[in-house]
């Protein structure tokens, strides 16, 4: 399968690229607004993987070209640019490209981080409303810290929640399950995304107030 | 210490009463609008504990009398009556009684449960605004399923999050930590309560969509 990470030059893009490259045989496509930046990022990721004798297929592209080639495209850009990025690649998407969003809208103040959803109810639903009608949208990976994913020395024993419907949700569930130590749980349809996204400011608050917890994730039991 | 469970005749009241009685030496006071109902509940809880040869100190009272005697009073009533119940016991509270709220405002539709906070931002903050100024308010226990607490055969390996400030938060942290298998994490001040309460509709959605998970709770790692 071809997995595109749009804005894959950033933190969560790096984390997902390294884990998918390390744990699976899928092709990874790093997208960027600037293809040169994408190729530089790929060099960095390959260097990390080579140290572990992992030969992976990772290539750098513009976001549009990455989306065009992808079976699954992960929108790894800041929440406020998620809509713009969907618009930018919309022509390259179709019913066979699953658009995955890990984006969370938050706002910080002196007390901590707070959930700050758009009027669509959640960033996941905003992305669904901006994507062409035929493109299946799935929410996933919201509650995984980029810092933990990117450090391949750190073992993962975490859950990720998926929201969405039908075959697209099943594909993303099975793909995400290929990351070692990641269990995928179904949180229902897109309408349930706000509660999934809300964990992110919470885990950031928990990391701030509890010394032993850093880059914290969640497990349901 | 004397722990009052206001509305302790209900589901979460039973769960907390049984766990505190089983795992600690504190005195448990069950409060109800109807003292006869409280005493009946106590008989039921004692019967469950006797089967395990646990002799505990549990007594039934009106909510007012339970609050009057308590060092810590847990507001174990439905969220929409939390404010009324604070008003009903307000005269019996003072700076030496910690008021603890586990209440969560939710709304269900065909998609699942959704977080539905009052205009105060969270039920926890609503309770704080209704309590007399000198009474310390702490949020805790929101994300523990009553069904799991009440069944003493089920081992707990879960986190609970506390929000609040100062000595009151420390007291509740140390008290809750006495429940076997429960780890207490600090989620910051009361202003961070909404993100804590939001996990509750999420875990209910997860229980609905994932067969092996029932009465699910959460662990941060
Ligand atoms: C905590 C980290 O700060 P940061 O790099 O700015 O990153 C802050 C957060 O964005 C980062 O923790 C995100 O992963 C938080 N986060 C999310 N952040 C988001 O913005 N959006 C998200 O959706 C999101 C999800 C998420 C899920 C789980 C989780 O645990 C965290 C999540 C840090 O270590 N900061 C240090 C310094 C940061 C730094 O530049 N360090 C240097 C090294 C400094 C040194 O080692 O001396 C470096 O990393 O190269 C500090 O604040 O003192
Ligand atoms: C899931 C349970 O339904 P229920 O007893 O109505 O309870 C539904 C929920 O209120 C209950 O699951 C709550 O614990 C959900 N819940 C909260 N519910 C809330 O209303 N507020 C909360 O703040 C809250 C927090 C919470 C935290 C964690 C968590 O995992 C769950 C949480 C159930 O088993 N239902 C059965 C039947 C219920 C029943 O009456 N069963 C009989 C026996 C039936 C038999 O065994 O045949 C019985 O228990 O005696 C069903 O729907 O088919
Ligand atoms: N950080 C985490 O731990 C974490 C965890 C889970 C989910 N998330 C979510 O993942 C998303 C990305 O987070 P991140 O921390 O990886 O962000 P980031 O590193 O700040 O940015 C990711 C990439 O977004 C692109 N970008 C920046 N501004 C843009 C704009 N105006 N328009 C289009 N693209 C732009 C950049 O790529 P180019 O310059 O190459 O185009 C950048 O490298 C966010 O929505 C976040 O909520 C983050
Ligand atoms: N159920 C869970 O798993 C769970 C888990 C965590 C937190 N919580 C929270 O804990 C609180 C209680 O939940 P629960 O499931 O235990 O509720 P519950 O069983 O439905 O009710 C608890 C008690 O509240 C009292 N009560 C009912 N209506 C009232 C009213 N109008 N005014 C004052 N008191 C009233 C009743 O006691 P009397 O008739 O004896 O007065 C009842 O036994 C809720 O806020 C909930 O969000 C629940």
Coordinates of C-alpha atoms and ligand atoms in Angstrom, one line a residue:
Chain A
X1 CA 0.0 0.0 0.0
X2 CA 1.1 3.6 -0.6
X3 CA 0.9 5.8 2.4
X4 CA 1.3 9.6 1.8
X5 CA 2.1 11.9 4.7
X6 CA 1.0 15.4 3.6
X7 CA 3.1 17.8 5.6
X8 CA 5.2 14.8 6.4
X9 CA 8.2 17.0 7.0
X10 CA 6.8 17.9 10.4
X11 CA 6.7 16.2 13.8
X12 CA 3.8 13.7 13.5
X13 CA 4.8 13.1 9.8
X14 CA 8.3 12.0 10.9
X15 CA 6.9 9.8 13.7
X16 CA 4.5 8.0 11.4
X17 CA 7.0 7.7 8.6
X18 CA 9.6 6.1 10.9
X19 CA 7.2 3.7 12.5
X20 CA 5.5 2.6 9.2
X21 CA 8.9 2.3 7.5
X22 CA 10.3 0.3 10.5
X23 CA 7.4 -2.0 11.2
X24 CA 5.7 -2.5 7.8
X25 CA 6.6 -3.0 4.1
X26 CA 4.4 -0.2 2.8
X27 CA 5.7 2.5 0.5
X28 CA 5.9 5.9 2.3
X29 CA 5.5 9.1 0.4
X30 CA 6.5 12.3 2.2
X31 CA 4.6 15.3 0.9
X32 CA 5.4 19.0 1.5
X33 CA 4.5 22.3 0.0
X34 CA 8.1 22.3 -1.2
X35 CA 9.4 19.1 -2.8
X36 CA 13.0 20.0 -1.9
X37 CA 12.0 20.1 1.8
X38 CA 10.3 16.8 1.4
X39 CA 13.4 15.2 -0.1
X40 CA 15.6 16.6 2.7
X41 CA 13.3 15.2 5.3
X42 CA 13.4 11.8 3.5
X43 CA 17.2 11.8 3.7
X44 CA 17.0 12.4 7.5
X45 CA 14.4 9.6 8.0
X46 CA 16.5 7.2 5.9
X47 CA 19.6 8.0 7.9
X48 CA 17.8 7.1 11.1
X49 CA 16.5 3.8 9.6
X50 CA 19.9 2.9 8.1
X51 CA 21.4 3.0 11.6
X52 CA 19.0 0.1 12.4
X53 CA 19.7 -1.7 9.1
X54 CA 16.2 -1.0 7.9
X55 CA 15.9 -0.4 4.2
X56 CA 12.6 1.3 3.6
X57 CA 10.9 2.8 0.5
X58 CA 10.4 6.5 1.3
X59 CA 10.2 9.2 -1.3
X60 CA 9.7 13.0 -1.3
X61 CA 7.1 14.9 -3.3
X62 CA 4.8 17.9 -3.3
X63 CA 1.7 17.3 -1.3
X64 CA -0.3 17.1 -4.6
X65 CA 2.0 14.5 -6.1
X66 CA 2.0 12.4 -2.9
X67 CA -1.8 12.5 -2.7
X68 CA -2.1 11.5 -6.4
X69 CA 0.0 8.4 -5.8
X70 CA -1.5 7.4 -2.4
X71 CA -3.9 4.8 -1.3
X72 CA -4.0 6.4 2.1
X73 CA -3.1 10.1 2.7
X74 CA -2.5 11.3 6.2
X75 CA -3.1 15.1 6.7
X76 CA -0.1 15.8 8.9
X77 CA -0.4 19.6 9.0
X78 CA -1.4 22.0 11.7
X79 CA -5.2 22.0 12.3
X80 CA -5.8 25.5 11.0
X81 CA -4.3 24.6 7.6
X82 CA -6.0 21.2 7.3
X83 CA -8.8 22.7 5.3
X84 CA -6.5 24.6 2.9
X85 CA -4.4 21.4 2.5
X86 CA -7.5 19.4 1.6
X87 CA -8.4 22.1 -1.0
X88 CA -4.8 22.0 -2.4
X89 CA -4.9 18.2 -3.0
X90 CA -8.6 17.8 -3.7
X91 CA -8.2 17.2 -7.4
X92 CA -5.9 14.3 -6.8
X93 CA -8.2 12.5 -4.4
X94 CA -11.0 10.1 -5.4
X95 CA -13.1 7.3 -3.8
X96 CA -10.0 5.1 -3.8
X97 CA -7.9 7.4 -1.7
X98 CA -8.6 7.4 2.0
X99 CA -8.0 10.7 3.7
X100 CA -6.9 10.3 7.3
X101 CA -6.8 13.2 9.8
X102 CA -4.9 13.2 13.1
X103 CA -5.4 17.0 13.6
X104 CA -6.7 18.5 16.9
X105 CA -7.7 22.1 17.5
X106 CA -6.4 23.3 20.9
X107 CA -5.9 26.6 22.7
X108 CA -3.6 27.1 25.6
X109 CA -3.8 29.5 28.6
X110 CA -2.1 29.7 32.0
X111 CA -4.2 26.8 33.3
X112 CA -3.4 24.4 30.5
X113 CA -4.4 23.2 27.1
X114 CA -8.1 23.2 26.2
X115 CA -10.0 21.6 23.4
X116 CA -11.0 24.2 20.8
X117 CA -13.0 22.7 18.0
X118 CA -14.1 24.4 14.9
X119 CA -17.8 25.0 14.3
X120 CA -18.0 21.8 12.4
X121 CA -17.8 20.1 15.8
X122 CA -14.3 18.7 15.4
X123 CA -11.3 19.0 13.0
X124 CA -12.1 15.6 11.8
X125 CA -15.6 16.7 10.7
X126 CA -14.2 19.9 9.2
X127 CA -11.9 17.8 7.1
X128 CA -14.8 15.6 6.0
X129 CA -16.8 18.6 5.0
X130 CA -14.0 20.1 3.0
X131 CA -13.0 16.9 1.2
X132 CA -14.8 16.0 -2.1
X133 CA -18.0 14.0 -1.4
X134 CA -16.7 10.7 -2.7
X135 CA -13.4 10.7 -0.7
X136 CA -13.7 8.6 2.5
X137 CA -12.4 10.4 5.6
X138 CA -11.2 8.6 8.7
X139 CA -9.9 10.1 12.0
X140 CA -6.9 8.4 13.6
X141 CA -3.6 8.9 15.4
X142 CA -4.8 12.0 17.3
X143 CA -3.5 10.9 20.7
X144 CA 0.0 9.6 19.8
X145 CA 2.9 11.9 20.7
X146 CA 5.2 12.6 17.8
X147 CA 8.2 12.5 20.2
X148 CA 7.4 9.0 21.2
X149 CA 6.8 7.7 17.6
X150 CA 10.0 9.4 16.3
X151 CA 12.2 7.7 18.9
X152 CA 12.4 4.2 17.7
X153 CA 14.1 3.2 21.0
X154 CA 10.9 3.8 22.8
X155 CA 8.5 0.8 22.9
X156 CA 4.9 1.6 22.2
X157 CA 2.1 0.0 24.2
X158 CA -0.8 2.3 23.3
X159 CA -4.2 2.6 21.8
X160 CA -5.3 4.8 18.9
X161 CA -8.9 5.5 18.2
X162 CA -10.5 5.5 14.8
X163 CA -13.7 7.3 13.8
X164 CA -15.3 6.9 10.4
X165 CA -17.3 4.3 8.4
X166 CA -17.2 1.2 6.4
X167 CA -14.3 -0.2 4.4
X168 CA -12.2 2.9 4.8
X169 CA -12.3 2.6 8.6
X170 CA -11.4 -1.1 8.3
X171 CA -8.4 -0.3 6.0
X172 CA -7.1 2.3 8.4
X173 CA -7.7 0.0 11.4
X174 CA -5.7 -2.8 9.8
X175 CA -2.9 -0.4 8.6
X176 CA -2.5 1.2 12.0
X177 CA -2.5 -2.2 13.7
X178 CA 0.7 -3.0 11.8
X179 CA 2.6 -0.5 13.9
X180 CA 4.2 -2.6 16.7
X181 CA 2.5 -2.1 20.1
X182 CA -0.4 -0.1 18.7
X183 CA -3.9 -1.3 19.4
X184 CA -6.7 0.2 17.3
X185 CA -10.1 0.8 18.9
X186 CA -13.3 1.9 17.1
X187 CA -14.8 5.0 18.6
X188 CA -17.8 5.0 16.2
X189 CA -18.7 7.4 13.4
X190 CA -17.2 10.8 12.6
X191 CA -19.8 12.5 14.8
X192 CA -17.9 11.0 17.8
X193 CA -14.6 12.7 16.8
X194 CA -14.8 15.6 19.3
X195 CA -14.5 13.2 22.3
X196 CA -11.5 11.5 20.6
X197 CA -9.7 14.8 19.9
X198 CA -10.4 16.1 23.4
X199 CA -8.0 13.6 24.9
X200 CA -5.1 15.4 23.3
X201 CA -5.2 18.6 25.4
X202 CA -5.8 16.3 28.4
X203 CA -2.7 14.3 27.9
X204 CA -0.6 17.4 27.4
X205 CA -2.0 18.7 30.7
X206 CA -1.2 15.4 32.4
X207 CA 2.4 15.5 31.0
X208 CA 2.7 19.0 32.5
X209 CA 1.5 18.1 36.0
X210 CA 3.0 14.6 36.5
X211 CA 6.8 14.4 36.5
X212 CA 7.1 10.8 35.4
X213 CA 4.9 11.2 32.4
X214 CA 6.2 12.6 29.1
X215 CA 4.8 12.3 25.6
X216 CA 2.0 10.4 27.2
X217 CA -0.6 8.4 25.4
X218 CA -3.6 6.4 26.4
X219 CA -4.8 2.8 26.9
X220 CA -8.4 1.7 27.5
X221 CA -9.0 -1.2 29.8
Chain B
X1 CA -11.2 10.0 57.8
X2 CA -15.0 10.3 57.2
X3 CA -16.1 9.9 53.6
X4 CA -19.6 10.9 52.8
X5 CA -21.2 9.7 49.6
X6 CA -24.1 12.0 48.9
X7 CA -26.7 10.1 46.8
X8 CA -24.6 7.1 47.8
X9 CA -27.6 4.8 47.2
X10 CA -26.9 5.0 43.5
X11 CA -24.4 3.3 41.1
X12 CA -21.2 5.2 41.6
X13 CA -22.0 5.6 45.3
X14 CA -22.2 1.8 45.7
X15 CA -18.9 1.3 43.8
X16 CA -17.0 3.9 45.8
X17 CA -18.5 2.7 49.1
X18 CA -17.5 -0.9 48.5
X19 CA -14.0 -0.1 47.3
X20 CA -13.3 2.3 50.2
X21 CA -14.8 -0.1 52.7
X22 CA -12.9 -3.0 51.3
X23 CA -9.5 -1.4 50.7
X24 CA -9.3 1.2 53.5
X25 CA -10.1 1.8 57.2
X26 CA -12.0 5.1 56.6
X27 CA -15.6 5.6 57.9
X28 CA -18.2 5.6 55.1
X29 CA -21.3 7.6 55.4
X30 CA -24.1 6.9 52.8
X31 CA -26.3 10.0 52.2
X32 CA -29.7 10.0 50.5
X33 CA -32.6 12.4 50.3
X34 CA -34.4 9.6 52.3
X35 CA -32.5 8.2 55.3
X36 CA -34.5 5.0 55.2
X37 CA -33.2 4.4 51.6
X38 CA -29.7 5.1 52.8
X39 CA -30.0 2.6 55.6
X40 CA -31.3 -0.1 53.2
X41 CA -28.4 0.6 50.8
X42 CA -26.0 0.2 53.7
X43 CA -27.5 -3.2 54.6
X44 CA -26.9 -4.3 51.0
X45 CA -23.3 -3.1 50.9
X46 CA -22.6 -4.7 54.3
X47 CA -23.9 -8.0 53.0
X48 CA -21.6 -7.9 50.1
X49 CA -18.6 -7.1 52.3
X50 CA -19.5 -9.7 54.9
X51 CA -19.3 -12.4 52.2
X52 CA -15.6 -11.4 52.0
X53 CA -15.2 -11.2 55.8
X54 CA -14.7 -7.5 55.6
X55 CA -16.1 -5.7 58.6
X56 CA -16.5 -2.1 57.6
X57 CA -17.9 1.0 59.2
X58 CA -20.8 2.2 56.9
X59 CA -23.8 4.2 58.1
X60 CA -26.8 5.7 56.4
X61 CA -28.0 9.3 56.8
X62 CA -29.8 12.1 55.0
X63 CA -27.4 13.9 52.7
X64 CA -27.4 16.9 55.1
X65 CA -26.3 14.8 58.1
X66 CA -23.7 12.9 56.1
X67 CA -22.2 16.2 54.8
X68 CA -22.2 17.6 58.3
X69 CA -20.1 14.7 59.6
X70 CA -17.8 14.4 56.6
X71 CA -14.2 15.3 56.0
X72 CA -14.7 14.5 52.3
X73 CA -18.1 14.5 50.7
X74 CA -18.5 13.0 47.2
X75 CA -21.4 14.3 45.2
X76 CA -22.7 11.0 43.8
X77 CA -25.8 12.3 42.1
X78 CA -26.8 12.8 38.5
X79 CA -25.2 15.9 37.0
X80 CA -28.4 17.8 36.6
X81 CA -29.0 17.6 40.3
X82 CA -25.5 18.3 41.4
X83 CA -26.2 22.0 41.9
X84 CA -29.4 21.4 43.9
X85 CA -27.6 18.9 46.1
X86 CA -24.9 21.4 46.8
X87 CA -27.5 23.9 47.8
X88 CA -29.2 21.3 50.0
X89 CA -26.1 20.6 52.0
X90 CA -24.4 24.0 51.8
X91 CA -25.0 25.0 55.4
X92 CA -23.2 21.8 56.6
X93 CA -20.1 22.5 54.5
X94 CA -17.1 24.6 55.6
X95 CA -13.5 25.1 54.8
X96 CA -12.7 21.7 56.4
X97 CA -15.0 19.7 54.2
X98 CA -13.7 18.8 50.8
X99 CA -16.5 18.5 48.2
X100 CA -15.6 16.0 45.5
X101 CA -17.5 15.8 42.2
X102 CA -17.4 12.8 39.8
X103 CA -20.3 14.1 37.7
X104 CA -20.3 14.4 33.9
X105 CA -22.8 16.0 31.6
X106 CA -23.6 13.9 28.6
X107 CA -26.1 13.7 25.8
X108 CA -26.7 10.7 23.7
X109 CA -27.9 10.4 20.1
X110 CA -27.9 7.6 17.4
X111 CA -24.1 8.1 16.9
X112 CA -23.1 7.8 20.5
X113 CA -22.6 9.7 23.7
X114 CA -21.4 13.3 23.5
X115 CA -19.9 15.7 26.1
X116 CA -22.5 18.2 27.0
X117 CA -21.1 20.6 29.6
X118 CA -23.1 23.4 31.4
X119 CA -22.3 27.0 30.6
X120 CA -19.8 27.0 33.5
X121 CA -17.5 25.0 31.2
X122 CA -17.8 21.7 33.1
X123 CA -19.9 20.1 35.8
X124 CA -16.9 20.4 38.1
X125 CA -16.8 24.1 37.7
X126 CA -20.5 24.4 38.1
X127 CA -20.2 22.6 41.4
X128 CA -17.4 25.0 42.4
X129 CA -19.5 28.0 41.5
X130 CA -22.5 26.7 43.6
X131 CA -20.5 25.7 46.7
X132 CA -19.9 28.3 49.4
X133 CA -16.7 30.2 48.7
X134 CA -14.7 28.7 51.5
X135 CA -15.4 25.1 50.6
X136 CA -12.6 23.5 48.5
X137 CA -13.9 21.6 45.4
X138 CA -12.0 18.8 43.7
X139 CA -13.0 16.8 40.6
X140 CA -12.2 13.1 40.7
X141 CA -13.5 9.6 39.8
X142 CA -15.2 10.8 36.6
X143 CA -13.8 8.0 34.4
X144 CA -14.3 4.9 36.6
X145 CA -17.3 2.7 35.7
X146 CA -19.6 2.0 38.6
X147 CA -20.1 -1.5 37.4
X148 CA -16.4 -2.3 37.7
X149 CA -16.0 -0.7 41.1
X150 CA -19.1 -2.5 42.5
X151 CA -17.9 -5.9 41.5
X152 CA -15.1 -6.6 44.0
X153 CA -14.1 -9.7 42.0
X154 CA -12.8 -7.4 39.2
X155 CA -9.2 -6.2 39.7
X156 CA -8.6 -2.6 39.0
X157 CA -5.6 -1.3 37.1
X158 CA -6.7 2.2 36.2
X159 CA -6.0 5.9 36.5
X160 CA -8.3 8.6 37.9
X161 CA -7.6 12.2 37.2
X162 CA -7.9 15.0 39.8
X163 CA -8.5 18.6 39.2
X164 CA -8.4 21.3 41.8
X165 CA -5.9 23.1 44.0
X166 CA -3.7 22.9 47.1
X167 CA -4.2 20.8 50.2
X168 CA -7.7 19.7 49.2
X169 CA -6.3 18.2 45.9
X170 CA -3.5 16.5 47.9
X171 CA -5.9 15.0 50.4
X172 CA -8.2 13.6 47.6
X173 CA -5.1 12.3 45.7
X174 CA -3.9 10.4 48.7
X175 CA -7.4 9.1 49.6
X176 CA -8.1 7.9 46.1
X177 CA -4.7 6.2 45.9
X178 CA -5.8 4.0 48.8
X179 CA -8.1 2.1 46.5
X180 CA -6.2 -0.9 45.3
X181 CA -5.0 -0.6 41.7
X182 CA -6.0 3.0 41.3
X183 CA -3.3 5.5 40.3
X184 CA -4.1 9.2 40.7
X185 CA -2.9 11.7 38.2
X186 CA -3.0 15.4 38.4
X187 CA -4.8 17.1 35.5
X188 CA -4.2 20.7 36.8
X189 CA -6.7 23.3 38.1
X190 CA -10.5 23.1 37.9
X191 CA -10.3 25.0 34.6
X192 CA -9.0 21.8 33.0
X193 CA -12.0 19.7 34.1
X194 CA -13.8 19.7 30.7
X195 CA -11.1 17.6 29.1
X196 CA -11.3 15.2 32.0
X197 CA -15.0 14.9 31.9
X198 CA -14.9 14.4 28.1
X199 CA -13.3 11.0 28.5
X200 CA -16.5 9.6 29.9
X201 CA -18.7 9.8 26.7
X202 CA -15.6 8.5 24.9
X203 CA -15.2 5.4 27.0
X204 CA -18.9 4.7 26.7
X205 CA -18.6 4.9 22.9
X206 CA -15.6 2.6 23.0
X207 CA -17.5 0.1 25.1
X208 CA -20.3 0.2 22.5
X209 CA -18.0 -0.4 19.5
X210 CA -15.5 -2.8 20.8
X211 CA -16.8 -6.2 21.9
X212 CA -14.1 -7.1 24.4
X213 CA -14.3 -3.8 26.3
X214 CA -17.0 -3.3 28.9
X215 CA -17.1 -0.8 31.8
X216 CA -13.9 0.5 30.3
X217 CA -11.5 2.9 32.0
X218 CA -8.3 4.6 31.1
X219 CA -4.6 4.4 31.8
X220 CA -2.1 7.0 30.7
X221 CA 1.4 5.9 29.7
Ligands
LIG1 C1 7.6 19.1 25.4 C2 8.5 19.5 24.3 O1 8.1 20.8 23.7 P1 7.9 20.9 22.1 O2 8.9 20.2 21.4 O3 7.6 22.3 21.8 O4 6.6 20.1 21.9 C3 5.4 20.4 22.7 C4 4.3 19.7 22.1 O5 3.9 20.2 20.8 C5 4.6 18.2 21.9 O6 4.8 17.7 23.2 C6 3.5 17.5 21.2 O7 3.9 16.1 21.0 C7 2.2 17.6 22.1 N1 1.1 16.9 21.4 C8 0.5 17.5 20.4 N2 0.8 18.8 20.1 C9 0.2 19.5 19.1 O8 0.5 20.6 18.9 N3 -0.9 18.9 18.4 C10 -1.3 17.6 18.7 O9 -2.2 17.1 18.1 C11 -0.6 16.9 19.7 C12 -0.9 15.6 20.0 C13 -0.3 14.9 21.1 C14 -0.7 13.6 21.5 C15 -0.1 13.0 22.6 C16 0.9 13.7 23.3 O10 1.5 13.2 24.3 C17 1.4 15.0 22.9 C18 0.7 15.6 21.8 C19 9.9 19.7 24.9 O11 10.6 18.8 25.3 N4 10.1 21.0 25.1 C20 11.3 21.4 25.8 C21 12.3 22.0 24.7 C22 12.0 21.7 23.3 C23 13.2 21.6 22.5 O12 13.4 22.4 21.5 N5 14.1 20.7 22.7 C24 15.3 20.5 22.0 C25 16.4 19.9 22.9 C26 16.5 20.7 24.1 C27 17.4 19.9 25.1 O13 17.4 18.6 25.0 O14 18.1 20.6 25.8 C28 15.0 19.5 20.9 O15 14.0 18.7 21.0 O16 15.8 19.4 20.0 C29 10.9 22.4 26.8 O17 9.7 23.0 26.6 O18 11.6 22.7 27.7
LIG2 C1 -24.3 -1.3 30.1 C2 -25.3 -1.5 31.2 O1 -26.4 -0.6 31.0 P1 -26.8 0.3 32.3 O2 -26.8 -0.6 33.5 O3 -28.1 1.0 31.9 O4 -25.6 1.3 32.4 C3 -25.3 2.1 31.3 C4 -24.3 3.1 31.8 O5 -24.9 4.0 32.6 C5 -23.2 2.5 32.6 O6 -22.5 1.6 31.8 C6 -22.3 3.5 33.2 O7 -21.3 2.9 34.0 C7 -21.6 4.3 32.1 N1 -20.8 5.3 32.7 C8 -21.3 6.5 33.1 N2 -22.7 6.7 33.0 C9 -23.3 7.8 33.4 O8 -24.5 7.9 33.3 N3 -22.6 8.8 34.0 C10 -21.2 8.7 34.1 O9 -20.6 9.6 34.6 C11 -20.6 7.5 33.7 C12 -19.2 7.3 33.9 C13 -18.6 6.2 33.3 C14 -17.2 6.0 33.4 C15 -16.6 4.8 32.8 C16 -17.4 3.9 32.2 O10 -16.9 2.8 31.7 C17 -18.8 4.0 32.2 C18 -19.4 5.2 32.7 C19 -25.9 -2.9 30.8 O11 -25.3 -3.9 31.1 N4 -27.0 -2.8 30.2 C20 -27.7 -4.0 29.9 C21 -28.9 -4.3 30.8 C22 -28.8 -3.5 32.1 C23 -29.5 -4.3 33.2 O12 -30.5 -3.9 33.8 N5 -28.9 -5.5 33.6 C24 -29.4 -6.3 34.6 C25 -29.1 -7.7 34.4 C26 -29.5 -8.2 33.0 C27 -28.9 -9.5 32.7 O13 -27.8 -9.9 33.2 O14 -29.6 -10.3 31.9 C28 -28.6 -5.9 35.9 O15 -27.5 -5.3 35.8 O16 -29.1 -6.2 37.0 C29 -28.2 -3.7 28.4 O17 -28.2 -2.5 28.0 O18 -28.5 -4.7 27.7
LIG3 N1 2.9 16.8 17.4 C1 2.2 15.8 17.9 O1 2.7 15.1 18.8 C2 1.0 15.3 17.2 C3 0.4 14.1 17.6 C4 -0.8 13.7 17.1 C5 -1.4 14.5 16.1 N2 -0.9 15.7 15.8 C6 -1.6 16.5 14.7 O2 -0.8 16.4 13.5 C7 -0.8 17.6 12.8 C8 0.6 18.1 12.5 O3 1.2 18.3 13.8 P1 2.8 18.5 13.8 O4 3.2 18.7 15.3 O5 3.5 17.5 13.0 O6 2.9 19.9 13.1 P2 4.2 20.7 12.5 O7 5.4 19.9 12.7 O8 4.2 22.1 13.1 O9 3.8 20.9 11.0 C9 3.7 19.8 10.1 C10 3.9 20.3 8.7 O10 2.8 21.1 8.3 C11 3.2 21.8 7.1 N3 2.6 23.2 7.2 C12 2.9 24.2 8.1 N4 2.2 25.3 7.9 C13 1.4 25.0 6.8 C14 0.5 25.8 6.0 N5 0.2 27.0 6.3 N6 -0.2 25.1 5.0 C15 0.1 23.8 4.7 N7 1.0 23.1 5.4 C16 1.7 23.7 6.4 C17 4.7 21.9 7.2 O11 5.1 21.1 6.0 P3 5.8 21.8 4.7 O12 6.5 23.1 5.2 O13 6.8 20.7 4.4 O14 4.7 21.9 3.8 C18 5.0 21.2 8.5 O15 6.2 20.5 8.4 C19 -1.6 18.6 13.7 O16 -2.9 18.8 13.1 C20 -1.6 18.0 15.0 O17 -2.8 18.3 15.7 C21 0.3 16.1 16.3
LIG4 N1 -22.5 5.3 36.7 C1 -21.2 5.4 36.5 O1 -20.5 4.5 36.0 C2 -20.5 6.7 36.9 C3 -19.1 6.7 36.9 C4 -18.4 7.9 37.2 C5 -19.1 9.0 37.6 N2 -20.5 9.0 37.6 C6 -21.2 10.2 38.0 O2 -21.7 10.0 39.3 C7 -22.9 10.6 39.4 C8 -24.0 9.6 39.9 O3 -24.1 8.6 38.8 P1 -24.9 7.3 39.1 O4 -24.8 6.5 37.9 O5 -24.5 6.7 40.5 O6 -26.4 7.9 39.3 P2 -27.7 7.2 39.8 O7 -27.5 5.9 40.3 O8 -28.8 7.4 38.7 O9 -28.1 8.2 41.0 C9 -27.4 8.4 42.2 C10 -28.3 8.9 43.3 O10 -28.6 10.2 43.0 C11 -29.8 10.5 43.8 N3 -30.7 11.4 43.1 C12 -31.5 11.0 42.0 N4 -32.2 12.0 41.6 C13 -31.9 13.1 42.4 C14 -32.4 14.4 42.5 N5 -33.4 14.9 41.7 N6 -31.9 15.2 43.5 C15 -31.0 14.7 44.3 N7 -30.5 13.5 44.3 C16 -31.0 12.7 43.3 C17 -30.4 9.2 44.2 O11 -30.2 9.0 45.6 P3 -31.4 9.2 46.7 O12 -32.7 8.8 45.9 O13 -31.0 8.1 47.7 O14 -31.4 10.6 47.2 C18 -29.6 8.2 43.4 O15 -29.5 7.0 44.1 C19 -23.3 11.2 38.1 O16 -23.1 12.6 38.1 C20 -22.4 10.6 37.1 O17 -22.0 11.4 36.0 C21 -21.2 7.9 37.3

